[in-house]
PDB file of C-alpha atoms in Angstrom:
ATOM      1  CA  UNK H 261      -0.001  -0.001   0.000  1.00 71.00           C
ATOM      2  CA  UNK H 262       2.824   2.388   0.896  1.00 73.00           C
ATOM      3  CA  UNK H 263       4.546   1.642  -2.426  1.00 74.00           C
ATOM      4  CA  UNK H 264       1.386   2.500  -4.372  1.00 72.00           C
ATOM      5  CA  UNK H 265       0.993   5.823  -2.546  1.00 77.00           C
ATOM      6  CA  UNK H 266       4.695   6.633  -2.979  1.00 66.00           C
ATOM      7  CA  UNK H 267       4.573   5.801  -6.704  1.00 66.00           C
ATOM      8  CA  UNK H 268       1.420   7.882  -7.104  1.00 71.00           C
ATOM      9  CA  UNK H 269       3.059  10.894  -5.433  1.00 67.00           C
ATOM     10  CA  UNK H 270       6.147  10.586  -7.620  1.00 73.00           C
ATOM     11  CA  UNK H 271       3.982  10.356 -10.756  1.00 69.00           C
ATOM     12  CA  UNK H 272       1.959  13.371  -9.690  1.00 68.00           C
ATOM     13  CA  UNK H 273       5.140  15.378  -9.071  1.00 68.00           C
ATOM     14  CA  UNK H 274       6.572  14.458 -12.487  1.00 68.00           C
ATOM     15  CA  UNK H 275       3.334  15.333 -14.280  1.00 74.00           C
ATOM     16  CA  UNK H 276       3.089  18.705 -12.542  1.00 67.00           C
ATOM     17  CA  UNK H 277       6.749  19.509 -13.377  1.00 65.00           C
ATOM     18  CA  UNK H 278       6.158  18.697 -17.043  1.00 62.00           C
ATOM     19  CA  UNK H 279       2.983  20.807 -17.133  1.00 57.00           C
ATOM     20  CA  UNK H 280       4.849  23.741 -15.555  1.00 55.00           C
ATOM     21  CA  UNK H 281       7.688  23.441 -18.074  1.00 52.00           C
ATOM     22  CA  UNK H 282       5.242  23.458 -21.007  1.00 48.00           C
ATOM     23  CA  UNK H 283       3.406  26.501 -19.686  1.00 47.00           C
ATOM     24  CA  UNK H 284       6.654  28.511 -19.400  1.00 45.00           C
ATOM     25  CA  UNK H 285       7.765  27.629 -22.910  1.00 44.00           C
ATOM     26  CA  UNK H 286       4.416  28.483 -24.479  1.00 46.00           C
ATOM     27  CA  UNK H 287       4.489  31.973 -22.965  1.00 48.00           C
ATOM     28  CA  UNK H 288       7.482  32.936 -25.110  1.00 54.00           C
ATOM     29  CA  UNK H 289       6.287  31.626 -28.475  1.00 59.00           C
ATOM     30  CA  UNK H 290       3.100  32.360 -30.374  1.00 58.00           C
ATOM     31  CA  UNK H 291       0.861  29.473 -31.322  1.00 58.00           C
ATOM     32  CA  UNK H 292      -0.753  29.279 -34.738  1.00 60.00           C
ATOM     33  CA  UNK H 293      -4.292  27.907 -34.800  1.00 57.00           C
ATOM     34  CA  UNK H 294      -5.630  27.684 -38.340  1.00 59.00           C
ATOM     35  CA  UNK H 295      -4.809  30.999 -40.015  1.00 58.00           C
ATOM     36  CA  UNK H 296      -4.608  32.963 -36.778  1.00 57.00           C
ATOM     37  CA  UNK H 297      -1.744  33.488 -34.369  1.00 54.00           C
ATOM     38  CA  UNK H 298      -2.589  33.283 -30.694  1.00 57.00           C
ATOM     39  CA  UNK H 299      -0.226  35.701 -28.993  1.00 58.00           C
ATOM     40  CA  UNK H 300       1.343  35.127 -25.620  1.00 61.00           C
ATOM     41  CA  UNK H 301      -0.358  36.918 -22.785  1.00 64.00           C
ATOM     42  CA  UNK H 302       2.664  39.110 -22.176  1.00 73.00           C
ATOM     43  CA  UNK H 303       2.162  40.978 -25.482  1.00 80.00           C
ATOM     44  CA  UNK H 304      -0.126  43.491 -23.786  1.00 84.00           C
ATOM     45  CA  UNK H 305       2.401  43.970 -21.006  1.00 86.00           C
ATOM     46  CA  UNK H 306       5.250  44.506 -23.480  1.00 85.00           C
ATOM     47  CA  UNK H 307       3.181  47.005 -25.485  1.00 89.00           C
ATOM     48  CA  UNK H 308       2.276  48.832 -22.289  1.00 91.00           C
ATOM     49  CA  UNK H 309       5.895  48.918 -21.094  1.00 91.00           C
ATOM     50  CA  UNK H 310       7.145  50.154 -24.471  1.00 91.00           C
ATOM     51  CA  UNK H 311       4.543  52.909 -24.758  1.00 93.00           C
ATOM     52  CA  UNK H 312       4.948  54.009 -21.128  1.00 93.00           C
ATOM     53  CA  UNK H 313       8.734  54.148 -21.409  1.00 92.00           C
ATOM     54  CA  UNK H 314       8.401  56.296 -24.546  1.00 93.00           C
ATOM     55  CA  UNK H 315       5.865  58.435 -22.720  1.00 93.00           C
ATOM     56  CA  UNK H 316       8.305  59.051 -19.877  1.00 93.00           C
ATOM     57  CA  UNK H 317      11.403  59.593 -21.987  1.00 91.00           C
ATOM     58  CA  UNK H 318       9.739  61.731 -24.673  1.00 93.00           C
ATOM     59  CA  UNK H 319       7.069  63.414 -22.543  1.00 92.00           C
ATOM     60  CA  UNK H 320       4.156  62.087 -24.619  1.00 93.00           C
ATOM     61  CA  UNK H 321       0.556  62.885 -23.777  1.00 94.00           C
ATOM     62  CA  UNK H 322      -2.004  60.125 -23.224  1.00 94.00           C
ATOM     63  CA  UNK H 323      -3.437  60.233 -26.753  1.00 95.00           C
ATOM     64  CA  UNK H 324      -0.039  59.807 -28.423  1.00 94.00           C
ATOM     65  CA  UNK H 325       0.938  57.120 -25.896  1.00 94.00           C
ATOM     66  CA  UNK H 326      -2.209  55.173 -26.822  1.00 95.00           C
ATOM     67  CA  UNK H 327      -1.311  55.437 -30.525  1.00 95.00           C
ATOM     68  CA  UNK H 328       2.198  54.125 -29.764  1.00 95.00           C
ATOM     69  CA  UNK H 329       0.664  51.275 -27.716  1.00 94.00           C
ATOM     70  CA  UNK H 330      -1.673  50.350 -30.583  1.00 94.00           C
ATOM     71  CA  UNK H 331       1.142  50.526 -33.156  1.00 95.00           C
ATOM     72  CA  UNK H 332       3.331  48.255 -31.062  1.00 93.00           C
ATOM     73  CA  UNK H 333       0.489  45.843 -30.425  1.00 89.00           C
ATOM     74  CA  UNK H 334      -0.394  45.742 -34.125  1.00 89.00           C
ATOM     75  CA  UNK H 335       3.194  44.978 -35.048  1.00 90.00           C
ATOM     76  CA  UNK H 336       3.570  41.942 -32.780  1.00 84.00           C
ATOM     77  CA  UNK H 337       1.740  39.608 -35.179  1.00 81.00           C
ATOM     78  CA  UNK H 338       4.019  40.322 -38.186  1.00 86.00           C
ATOM     79  CA  UNK H 339       7.123  39.998 -36.005  1.00 86.00           C
ATOM     80  CA  UNK H 340       5.999  36.668 -34.585  1.00 81.00           C
ATOM     81  CA  UNK H 341       5.026  35.398 -38.045  1.00 83.00           C
ATOM     82  CA  UNK H 342       8.533  36.207 -39.271  1.00 87.00           C
ATOM     83  CA  UNK H 343      10.197  34.532 -36.304  1.00 84.00           C
ATOM     84  CA  UNK H 344       8.063  31.396 -36.451  1.00 81.00           C
ATOM     85  CA  UNK H 345       7.858  31.169 -40.233  1.00 83.00           C
ATOM     86  CA  UNK H 346       9.821  29.233 -42.804  1.00 86.00           C
ATOM     87  CA  UNK H 347      13.196  30.409 -44.029  1.00 87.00           C
ATOM     88  CA  UNK H 348      16.783  30.652 -42.969  1.00 91.00           C
ATOM     89  CA  UNK H 349      17.997  32.734 -40.069  1.00 91.00           C
ATOM     90  CA  UNK H 350      19.486  35.311 -42.450  1.00 92.00           C
ATOM     91  CA  UNK H 351      16.156  35.646 -44.287  1.00 92.00           C
ATOM     92  CA  UNK H 352      14.329  36.059 -40.996  1.00 91.00           C
ATOM     93  CA  UNK H 353      16.854  38.651 -39.854  1.00 93.00           C
ATOM     94  CA  UNK H 354      16.428  40.626 -43.083  1.00 94.00           C
ATOM     95  CA  UNK H 355      12.645  40.455 -42.744  1.00 93.00           C
ATOM     96  CA  UNK H 356      12.858  41.655 -39.120  1.00 93.00           C
ATOM     97  CA  UNK H 357      15.058  44.575 -40.153  1.00 93.00           C
ATOM     98  CA  UNK H 358      12.543  45.535 -42.868  1.00 94.00           C
ATOM     99  CA  UNK H 359       9.699  45.195 -40.344  1.00 94.00           C
ATOM    100  CA  UNK H 360      11.574  47.406 -37.871  1.00 93.00           C
ATOM    101  CA  UNK H 361      11.973  50.058 -40.587  1.00 93.00           C
ATOM    102  CA  UNK H 362       8.220  49.942 -41.242  1.00 95.00           C
ATOM    103  CA  UNK H 363       7.510  50.207 -37.514  1.00 95.00           C
ATOM    104  CA  UNK H 364       9.863  53.200 -37.308  1.00 95.00           C
ATOM    105  CA  UNK H 365       7.909  54.872 -40.117  1.00 95.00           C
ATOM    106  CA  UNK H 366       4.704  54.259 -38.208  1.00 95.00           C
ATOM    107  CA  UNK H 367       6.240  55.869 -35.132  1.00 95.00           C
ATOM    108  CA  UNK H 368       7.465  58.763 -37.283  1.00 95.00           C
ATOM    109  CA  UNK H 369       3.863  59.480 -38.248  1.00 95.00           C
ATOM    110  CA  UNK H 370       2.771  59.354 -34.596  1.00 95.00           C
ATOM    111  CA  UNK H 371       5.594  61.179 -32.805  1.00 95.00           C
ATOM    112  CA  UNK H 372       6.646  64.788 -33.200  1.00 94.00           C
ATOM    113  CA  UNK H 373       9.785  65.365 -35.302  1.00 94.00           C
ATOM    114  CA  UNK H 374      11.808  66.069 -32.138  1.00 93.00           C
ATOM    115  CA  UNK H 375      10.385  63.023 -30.371  1.00 93.00           C
ATOM    116  CA  UNK H 376      11.116  60.786 -33.328  1.00 94.00           C
ATOM    117  CA  UNK H 377      14.688  62.132 -33.506  1.00 93.00           C
ATOM    118  CA  UNK H 378      15.117  61.267 -29.821  1.00 93.00           C
ATOM    119  CA  UNK H 379      13.712  57.800 -30.446  1.00 92.00           C
ATOM    120  CA  UNK H 380      16.158  57.187 -33.328  1.00 91.00           C
ATOM    121  CA  UNK H 381      19.061  58.537 -31.250  1.00 90.00           C
ATOM    122  CA  UNK H 382      18.183  56.235 -28.361  1.00 86.00           C
ATOM    123  CA  UNK H 383      18.000  53.260 -30.767  1.00 85.00           C
ATOM    124  CA  UNK H 384      21.566  53.965 -31.822  1.00 84.00           C
ATOM    125  CA  UNK H 385      22.742  54.199 -28.229  1.00 82.00           C
ATOM    126  CA  UNK H 386      20.848  51.036 -27.271  1.00 73.00           C
ATOM    127  CA  UNK H 387      18.278  52.265 -24.780  1.00 63.00           C
ATOM    128  CA  UNK H 388      16.306  49.730 -22.786  1.00 51.00           C
ATOM    129  CA  UNK H 389      12.981  50.299 -24.585  1.00 50.00           C
ATOM    130  CA  UNK H 390      14.562  49.707 -27.960  1.00 50.00           C
ATOM    131  CA  UNK H 391      16.070  46.436 -26.712  1.00 48.00           C
ATOM    132  CA  UNK H 392      12.642  45.419 -25.465  1.00 48.00           C
ATOM    133  CA  UNK H 393      11.191  46.349 -28.856  1.00 49.00           C
ATOM    134  CA  UNK H 394      13.524  43.953 -30.639  1.00 48.00           C
ATOM    135  CA  UNK H 395      12.372  41.114 -28.411  1.00 45.00           C
ATOM    136  CA  UNK H 396       8.806  41.327 -29.629  1.00 45.00           C
TER     137      UNK H 396
END
C-alpha cells in the first residue's frame, strides 16, 4: 500500500513539473491555430511597457501614448510570423530589419519630429525600450 501511494506521489510530481515546463515555454512563443496566431499573454504587457517608457522619456501625452501602444500591439503579429515562419535565419533577420523600418515609419507618423529624432538617437545608443522592442 505504501509503495502505491509513494509511486502515485512521484507520478503526480513528475506530471506537474512537465505541465509547468510546457506552460513557461508556451508563454514565449506564439501558437498558430488555423490562419490565426494566438499571442502570448505578455504581449499586452510589453506594449504597455514600451509605450509608457516612450511616454516618460519623450514626454508624450495620453493620446499619443495610446497610438504608440496600438502601433506596437499591431506589429507583434508580423514579427511573430517572421520569427516562427519558414526560411533561414538570415532571411528572418532581413525580414525583421525591414519590419523594424516599417515600424519606425509608423512611429514617425505618430511622434513629433523632435520626439522621433530622440527615439532614433536612443535606438543607436541602445536604450532599454529599444532592446525590449527587438524582443517582440
